[in-house]
Each structure stands twice: as structure tokens, then as C-alpha cells.
Amino acid sequence: MNLQFMLFILINGLSQGMVLFIIASGLSLVFGVLRVINFAHGSLYMIGAFMAFSLSSLFAGKTLFAFLMLMLLVPPGVAILGLGLEVSLFRRIYHKEHLLQLLLTYSLVLILDGLTRLIWGGQIRNVPRPEVLAGSLDLFGLYFPSYNLFLLIVGPLLAAGLWYLLYRSRAGNYIRAAVTFPAMLGALGVNVPRVMTWTFMLGCFLAGLGGVFMSALANIDLSIGMERIIECFAVVVIGGLGSVGGAMLGSLIIGVGVAFIQIYFSRMALVFPYVIMALVLIIRPWGLFGKPER
């Protein structure tokens, strides 16, 4: 096995990990701040991918302008859908027992998946990559897919932006305070329900953005939501609740690990994320970057 092939697998695993990070960071944020097990997060990601498919046809596909429009329009669209869900449903299950949350969000998965099938059908879809990112890039005599390299740039930039938002901005202070000191935050005049709504919308925005990027990386169908949400839960457990760095590390472990295991032990690729998750739960139950709750 030559060096170029090994690096190609590595780049592919890293790029898959970056998309997984974008989606899982939204789930980690909602789970960590709102304490809601949102099983429907994967369906929101799937809807974002199908919205990208529809808009790519509207904007004539392969131009850079079309792809930028997908990035600008789809995530806010999914966030607005999330706003409707938060106001009508999720607001009623905050601080409820996890079994009730799981039942409600799984019911929502069935509804959203059914609506997606009704609107887009059950066929496999794909979104063309913009021409500027469709080819390969020569790096030191080795050729790598331009789109995968693009994702390797976008992922860390987004992680830095999320870290700044959560730990260096007033909005981030409100979000983190809403977890542990909601009454005190309300006494200071902050509208705590509004903070929680915006946090939920941010998680949905990230799910939609992940759907845009994945739609140009691989084929999309009705199964991608369920497949991805299970991986996202593994990422959250591995990295720790509400941790941007933990979500990044967990996503890279799963993305790169699965990419290489598919080459050598293809049957083990499906269980690899859950083996890592189980090991982390045994050794460090609060996650690699998480903090134990008191």
C-alpha cells in the first residue's frame, strides 16, 4: 500500500470527521445546554441535505455561487424549522425525564422522515460539487480531492468560531449560565427561554450546514439521518457534553478510524464508533473533554 493511498484514506477520514463534527457540535450544544436528548437532530440534518439538493437544481448546480447560496440559505431554513419545533414541542419537555424526551423526539423522527419521503421521494440524490472544488489538488506531487481539502479548512474555522461564541462572547456566557444558574440569569433581566430558543436554533443551524456539506460529499437518501444521529451520540459521549474540542476530537477519532478500518476490516467499521464509546464510558464516563457533574 503506497503513501498516496494512505494519505488519501487519511484525508477522506478527516473530511468525513469534519462533517460529523459540524453535525455533532449542534447535538452536543443542545444536549449539553438544554439537557434534551434530541433524536430528531439527524432528521434535521437529512432535511438540510435534501433542501440543498432542491436549491442546487434551482441555482444550476455546479457554480461556486450556487454552492455559496446553499450555505447561506439552507442552515437558516433548518434553524427556522427548529424554531417552530422548539416553540411548539421541545419547550414543553425541558427538565422532563429522558424517557419522555426519547419518545417524543423519536416520534418526531418518524414524522419528519415521512414528510421528507412525501416531498422528495425515496430515491438516492446527490448535489454536484462546484467546479472549483470538483477536481484534485497537487500537494507535493500527490493528488487529493479539492472538496475534501476544503472541508479540512472549514471544520477548524467553524470550531474556532463556536469556541469564541461560547467562551469569549456575552451570548456564550448567557448560554453557559442557562445550564447551571437559570434562576440567577433570569434575575439579572435575561430572557432565559429566549436564550434556550436561540441555542436550539443554533444546533439546528449546524445540522443544516452539515447537511449541505455532506450532500456534496456523498449520496443522500432517507437513511442518512438515522445513521448519522447514532454516530453523533457516540461523538458526544466520547468528547463530553457541550465541549467544542471534545466534539472535534470525537469526530476525528470516528472519521479516521472508520476510514482505515473499512480498508482492512470492513465488517468492523460499523461497530468501531460504539466500541470507542463503550471504552470511554468505562474509563471516563463524562467524556474526554467533559467535566463530571456534581
C-alpha positions as a Python dict, from the first residue, in 0.01 Angstrom:
ca = {
    (1, 'M'): (0, 0, 0),
    (2, 'N'): (171, 321, -116),
    (3, 'L'): (195, 655, 61),
    (4, 'Q'): (-50, 834, -167),
    (5, 'F'): (-323, 580, -99),
    (6, 'M'): (-265, 600, 278),
    (7, 'L'): (-281, 980, 267),
    (8, 'F'): (-592, 965, 52),
    (9, 'I'): (-765, 746, 312),
    (10, 'L'): (-647, 982, 586),
    (11, 'I'): (-780, 1290, 405),
    (12, 'N'): (-1110, 1113, 339),
    (13, 'G'): (-1141, 1016, 705),
    (14, 'L'): (-1055, 1366, 823),
    (15, 'S'): (-1308, 1526, 587),
    (16, 'Q'): (-1579, 1282, 698),
    (17, 'G'): (-1483, 1366, 1054),
    (18, 'M'): (-1519, 1739, 987),
    (19, 'V'): (-1873, 1700, 858),
    (20, 'L'): (-1954, 1476, 1153),
    (21, 'F'): (-1812, 1744, 1384),
    (22, 'I'): (-2037, 2013, 1236),
    (23, 'I'): (-2345, 1799, 1294),
    (24, 'A'): (-2239, 1660, 1632),
    (25, 'S'): (-2142, 2001, 1770),
    (26, 'G'): (-2504, 2109, 1727),
    (27, 'L'): (-2627, 1799, 1908),
    (28, 'S'): (-2368, 1845, 2183),
    (29, 'L'): (-2474, 2206, 2229),
    (30, 'V'): (-2843, 2119, 2260),
    (31, 'F'): (-2778, 1815, 2478),
    (32, 'G'): (-2528, 1997, 2699),
    (33, 'V'): (-2722, 2322, 2745),
    (34, 'L'): (-3088, 2222, 2722),
    (35, 'R'): (-3045, 1868, 2858),
    (36, 'V'): (-3266, 1738, 2579),
    (37, 'I'): (-3188, 1411, 2401),
    (38, 'N'): (-3285, 1528, 2054),
    (39, 'F'): (-3315, 1213, 1846),
    (40, 'A'): (-3463, 1426, 1566),
    (41, 'H'): (-3131, 1608, 1514),
    (42, 'G'): (-3039, 1354, 1246),
    (43, 'S'): (-3367, 1418, 1064),
    (44, 'L'): (-3294, 1791, 1061),
    (45, 'Y'): (-2954, 1715, 909),
    (46, 'M'): (-3124, 1496, 647),
    (47, 'I'): (-3375, 1770, 566),
    (48, 'G'): (-3086, 2014, 524),
    (49, 'A'): (-2924, 1778, 274),
    (50, 'F'): (-3245, 1743, 72),
    (51, 'M'): (-3303, 2119, 82),
    (52, 'A'): (-2952, 2158, -61),
    (53, 'F'): (-3045, 1916, -339),
    (54, 'S'): (-3355, 2117, -432),
    (55, 'L'): (-3179, 2453, -421),
    (56, 'S'): (-2882, 2324, -622),
    (57, 'S'): (-3124, 2247, -906),
    (58, 'L'): (-3273, 2595, -872),
    (59, 'F'): (-2933, 2765, -885),
    (60, 'A'): (-2798, 2549, -1168),
    (61, 'G'): (-2573, 2331, -965),
    (62, 'K'): (-2202, 2340, -1033),
    (63, 'T'): (-2117, 2708, -991),
    (64, 'L'): (-1943, 2841, -682),
    (65, 'F'): (-2225, 3095, -648),
    (66, 'A'): (-2479, 2812, -628),
    (67, 'F'): (-2285, 2638, -350),
    (68, 'L'): (-2246, 2962, -156),
    (69, 'M'): (-2621, 3015, -182),
    (70, 'L'): (-2675, 2667, -38),
    (71, 'M'): (-2452, 2757, 257),
    (72, 'L'): (-2638, 3086, 307),
    (73, 'L'): (-2996, 2963, 268),
    (74, 'V'): (-3020, 2604, 391),
    (75, 'P'): (-2886, 2638, 750),
    (76, 'P'): (-3116, 2934, 833),
    (77, 'G'): (-3405, 2740, 679),
    (78, 'V'): (-3338, 2443, 907),
    (79, 'A'): (-3295, 2683, 1202),
    (80, 'I'): (-3639, 2834, 1131),
    (81, 'L'): (-3785, 2482, 1123),
    (82, 'G'): (-3611, 2424, 1455),
    (83, 'L'): (-3769, 2742, 1593),
    (84, 'G'): (-4114, 2607, 1515),
    (85, 'L'): (-4031, 2272, 1676),
    (86, 'E'): (-3880, 2434, 1985),
    (87, 'V'): (-4173, 2666, 2048),
    (88, 'S'): (-4440, 2404, 1982),
    (89, 'L'): (-4280, 2087, 2124),
    (90, 'F'): (-3936, 2098, 2281),
    (91, 'R'): (-4011, 2382, 2522),
    (92, 'R'): (-4260, 2151, 2692),
    (93, 'I'): (-4009, 1875, 2765),
    (94, 'Y'): (-3721, 2074, 2915),
    (95, 'H'): (-3630, 1924, 3254),
    (96, 'K'): (-3854, 1625, 3188),
    (97, 'E'): (-3732, 1268, 3227),
    (98, 'H'): (-3517, 1134, 2944),
    (99, 'L'): (-3761, 855, 2854),
    (100, 'L'): (-4028, 1113, 2769),
    (101, 'Q'): (-3776, 1310, 2562),
    (102, 'L'): (-3673, 998, 2371),
    (103, 'L'): (-4033, 902, 2297),
    (104, 'L'): (-4124, 1250, 2174),
    (105, 'T'): (-3813, 1303, 1963),
    (106, 'Y'): (-3832, 955, 1811),
    (107, 'S'): (-4195, 1021, 1719),
    (108, 'L'): (-4073, 1342, 1557),
    (109, 'V'): (-3816, 1140, 1361),
    (110, 'L'): (-4095, 928, 1213),
    (111, 'I'): (-4297, 1238, 1122),
    (112, 'L'): (-4006, 1426, 964),
    (113, 'D'): (-3885, 1119, 775),
    (114, 'G'): (-4236, 1062, 642),
    (115, 'L'): (-4266, 1424, 528),
    (116, 'T'): (-3924, 1402, 363),
    (117, 'R'): (-4030, 1092, 171),
    (118, 'L'): (-4353, 1265, 71),
    (119, 'I'): (-4171, 1576, -59),
    (120, 'W'): (-3852, 1431, -211),
    (121, 'G'): (-3935, 1063, -262),
    (122, 'G'): (-3721, 766, -169),
    (123, 'Q'): (-3460, 790, -446),
    (124, 'I'): (-3090, 843, -389),
    (125, 'R'): (-2995, 1205, -455),
    (126, 'N'): (-2669, 1394, -489),
    (127, 'V'): (-2558, 1754, -510),
    (128, 'P'): (-2288, 1844, -765),
    (129, 'R'): (-1974, 1999, -626),
    (130, 'P'): (-1884, 2345, -753),
    (131, 'E'): (-1641, 2320, -1044),
    (132, 'V'): (-1366, 2495, -850),
    (133, 'L'): (-1383, 2215, -587),
    (134, 'A'): (-1465, 1924, -818),
    (135, 'G'): (-1112, 1829, -919),
    (136, 'S'): (-793, 1732, -739),
    (137, 'L'): (-518, 1945, -592),
    (138, 'D'): (-149, 1867, -634),
    (139, 'L'): (32, 1876, -299),
    (140, 'F'): (399, 1783, -311),
    (141, 'G'): (337, 1559, -610),
    (142, 'L'): (36, 1385, -455),
    (143, 'Y'): (-321, 1448, -570),
    (144, 'F'): (-609, 1491, -327),
    (145, 'P'): (-979, 1580, -382),
    (146, 'S'): (-1020, 1956, -359),
    (147, 'Y'): (-1355, 1932, -183),
    (148, 'N'): (-1214, 1714, 94),
    (149, 'L'): (-933, 1963, 148),
    (150, 'F'): (-1191, 2241, 155),
    (151, 'L'): (-1370, 2063, 440),
    (152, 'L'): (-1041, 2036, 630),
    (153, 'I'): (-1026, 2416, 624),
    (154, 'V'): (-1392, 2480, 704),
    (155, 'G'): (-1407, 2245, 1006),
    (156, 'P'): (-1136, 2411, 1219),
    (157, 'L'): (-1261, 2759, 1125),
    (158, 'L'): (-1610, 2668, 1240),
    (159, 'A'): (-1472, 2511, 1559),
    (160, 'A'): (-1281, 2833, 1634),
    (161, 'G'): (-1595, 3037, 1573),
    (162, 'L'): (-1802, 2818, 1805),
    (163, 'W'): (-1536, 2831, 2074),
    (164, 'Y'): (-1526, 3210, 2055),
    (165, 'L'): (-1905, 3230, 2067),
    (166, 'L'): (-1932, 3005, 2373),
    (167, 'Y'): (-1632, 3124, 2575),
    (168, 'R'): (-1549, 3478, 2464),
    (169, 'S'): (-1884, 3644, 2393),
    (170, 'R'): (-2171, 3770, 2606),
    (171, 'A'): (-2411, 3537, 2425),
    (172, 'G'): (-2187, 3244, 2516),
    (173, 'N'): (-2187, 3350, 2881),
    (174, 'Y'): (-2566, 3352, 2875),
    (175, 'I'): (-2577, 3009, 2710),
    (176, 'R'): (-2342, 2853, 2965),
    (177, 'A'): (-2516, 3024, 3257),
    (178, 'A'): (-2851, 2891, 3137),
    (179, 'V'): (-2723, 2540, 3212),
    (180, 'T'): (-2632, 2585, 3577),
    (181, 'F'): (-2780, 2915, 3700),
    (182, 'P'): (-3103, 2980, 3508),
    (183, 'A'): (-3277, 3148, 3804),
    (184, 'M'): (-2985, 3384, 3864),
    (185, 'L'): (-2966, 3463, 3493),
    (186, 'G'): (-3336, 3546, 3492),
    (187, 'A'): (-3294, 3768, 3799),
    (188, 'L'): (-3038, 3971, 3603),
    (189, 'G'): (-3304, 4052, 3346),
    (190, 'V'): (-3205, 3799, 3082),
    (191, 'N'): (-3488, 3624, 2899),
    (192, 'V'): (-3384, 3264, 2973),
    (193, 'P'): (-3645, 3096, 2747),
    (194, 'R'): (-3523, 3312, 2460),
    (195, 'V'): (-3163, 3207, 2527),
    (196, 'M'): (-3269, 2844, 2516),
    (197, 'T'): (-3463, 2900, 2194),
    (198, 'W'): (-3163, 3062, 2023),
    (199, 'T'): (-2941, 2778, 2148),
    (200, 'F'): (-3176, 2520, 1997),
    (201, 'M'): (-3185, 2716, 1670),
    (202, 'L'): (-2804, 2725, 1662),
    (203, 'G'): (-2796, 2347, 1698),
    (204, 'C'): (-3043, 2316, 1408),
    (205, 'F'): (-2837, 2563, 1203),
    (206, 'L'): (-2531, 2340, 1244),
    (207, 'A'): (-2734, 2032, 1146),
    (208, 'G'): (-2844, 2209, 828),
    (209, 'L'): (-2490, 2323, 750),
    (210, 'G'): (-2365, 1967, 793),
    (211, 'G'): (-2637, 1854, 553),
    (212, 'V'): (-2513, 2099, 289),
    (213, 'F'): (-2153, 1980, 314),
    (214, 'M'): (-2243, 1611, 321),
    (215, 'S'): (-2478, 1642, 23),
    (216, 'A'): (-2179, 1731, -196),
    (217, 'L'): (-1953, 1471, -35),
    (218, 'A'): (-2170, 1160, -70),
    (219, 'N'): (-2509, 1043, -194),
    (220, 'I'): (-2808, 1125, 24),
    (221, 'D'): (-3119, 919, 94),
    (222, 'L'): (-3375, 869, 369),
    (223, 'S'): (-3139, 658, 580),
    (224, 'I'): (-2870, 920, 638),
    (225, 'G'): (-3047, 1084, 931),
    (226, 'M'): (-3066, 773, 1147),
    (227, 'E'): (-2715, 663, 1051),
    (228, 'R'): (-2565, 1000, 1140),
    (229, 'I'): (-2752, 1061, 1466),
    (230, 'I'): (-2617, 740, 1617),
    (231, 'E'): (-2263, 843, 1525),
    (232, 'C'): (-2330, 1189, 1669),
    (233, 'F'): (-2437, 1043, 2003),
    (234, 'A'): (-2113, 844, 2005),
    (235, 'V'): (-1920, 1167, 1940),
    (236, 'V'): (-2099, 1346, 2225),
    (237, 'V'): (-2026, 1062, 2466),
    (238, 'I'): (-1661, 1042, 2360),
    (239, 'G'): (-1597, 1417, 2365),
    (240, 'G'): (-1815, 1528, 2654),
    (241, 'L'): (-2136, 1730, 2674),
    (242, 'G'): (-2117, 2084, 2538),
    (243, 'S'): (-1745, 2067, 2455),
    (244, 'V'): (-1640, 2202, 2115),
    (245, 'G'): (-1294, 2049, 2147),
    (246, 'G'): (-1444, 1719, 2258),
    (247, 'A'): (-1680, 1712, 1961),
    (248, 'M'): (-1388, 1779, 1727),
    (249, 'L'): (-1169, 1507, 1880),
    (250, 'G'): (-1450, 1252, 1891),
    (251, 'S'): (-1544, 1322, 1530),
    (252, 'L'): (-1186, 1285, 1409),
    (253, 'I'): (-1140, 959, 1601),
    (254, 'I'): (-1452, 814, 1442),
    (255, 'G'): (-1394, 960, 1094),
    (256, 'V'): (-1032, 849, 1060),
    (257, 'G'): (-1084, 521, 1243),
    (258, 'V'): (-1377, 415, 1024),
    (259, 'A'): (-1193, 519, 706),
    (260, 'F'): (-896, 291, 779),
    (261, 'I'): (-1098, 5, 926),
    (262, 'Q'): (-1313, -8, 612),
    (263, 'I'): (-996, -89, 417),
    (264, 'Y'): (-858, -361, 644),
    (265, 'F'): (-1159, -494, 843),
    (266, 'S'): (-1469, -369, 663),
    (267, 'R'): (-1714, -557, 885),
    (268, 'M'): (-1573, -388, 1195),
    (269, 'A'): (-1631, -36, 1061),
    (270, 'L'): (-1996, -33, 1172),
    (271, 'V'): (-1918, -116, 1534),
    (272, 'F'): (-1596, 86, 1574),
    (273, 'P'): (-1765, 409, 1698),
    (274, 'Y'): (-1958, 217, 1962),
    (275, 'V'): (-1654, 24, 2081),
    (276, 'I'): (-1474, 356, 2137),
    (277, 'M'): (-1784, 497, 2306),
    (278, 'A'): (-1805, 198, 2541),
    (279, 'L'): (-1437, 228, 2633),
    (280, 'V'): (-1475, 599, 2712),
    (281, 'L'): (-1784, 529, 2925),
    (282, 'I'): (-1586, 273, 3124),
    (283, 'I'): (-1270, 481, 3167),
    (284, 'R'): (-1406, 838, 3175),
    (285, 'P'): (-1789, 845, 3184),
    (286, 'W'): (-1811, 1225, 3148),
    (287, 'G'): (-1613, 1223, 2820),
    (288, 'L'): (-1259, 1311, 2723),
    (289, 'F'): (-1317, 1688, 2744),
    (290, 'G'): (-1622, 1686, 2969),
    (291, 'K'): (-1647, 1758, 3340),
    (292, 'P'): (-1810, 1531, 3599),
    (293, 'E'): (-2142, 1663, 3724),
    (294, 'R'): (-2172, 1720, 4095),
}
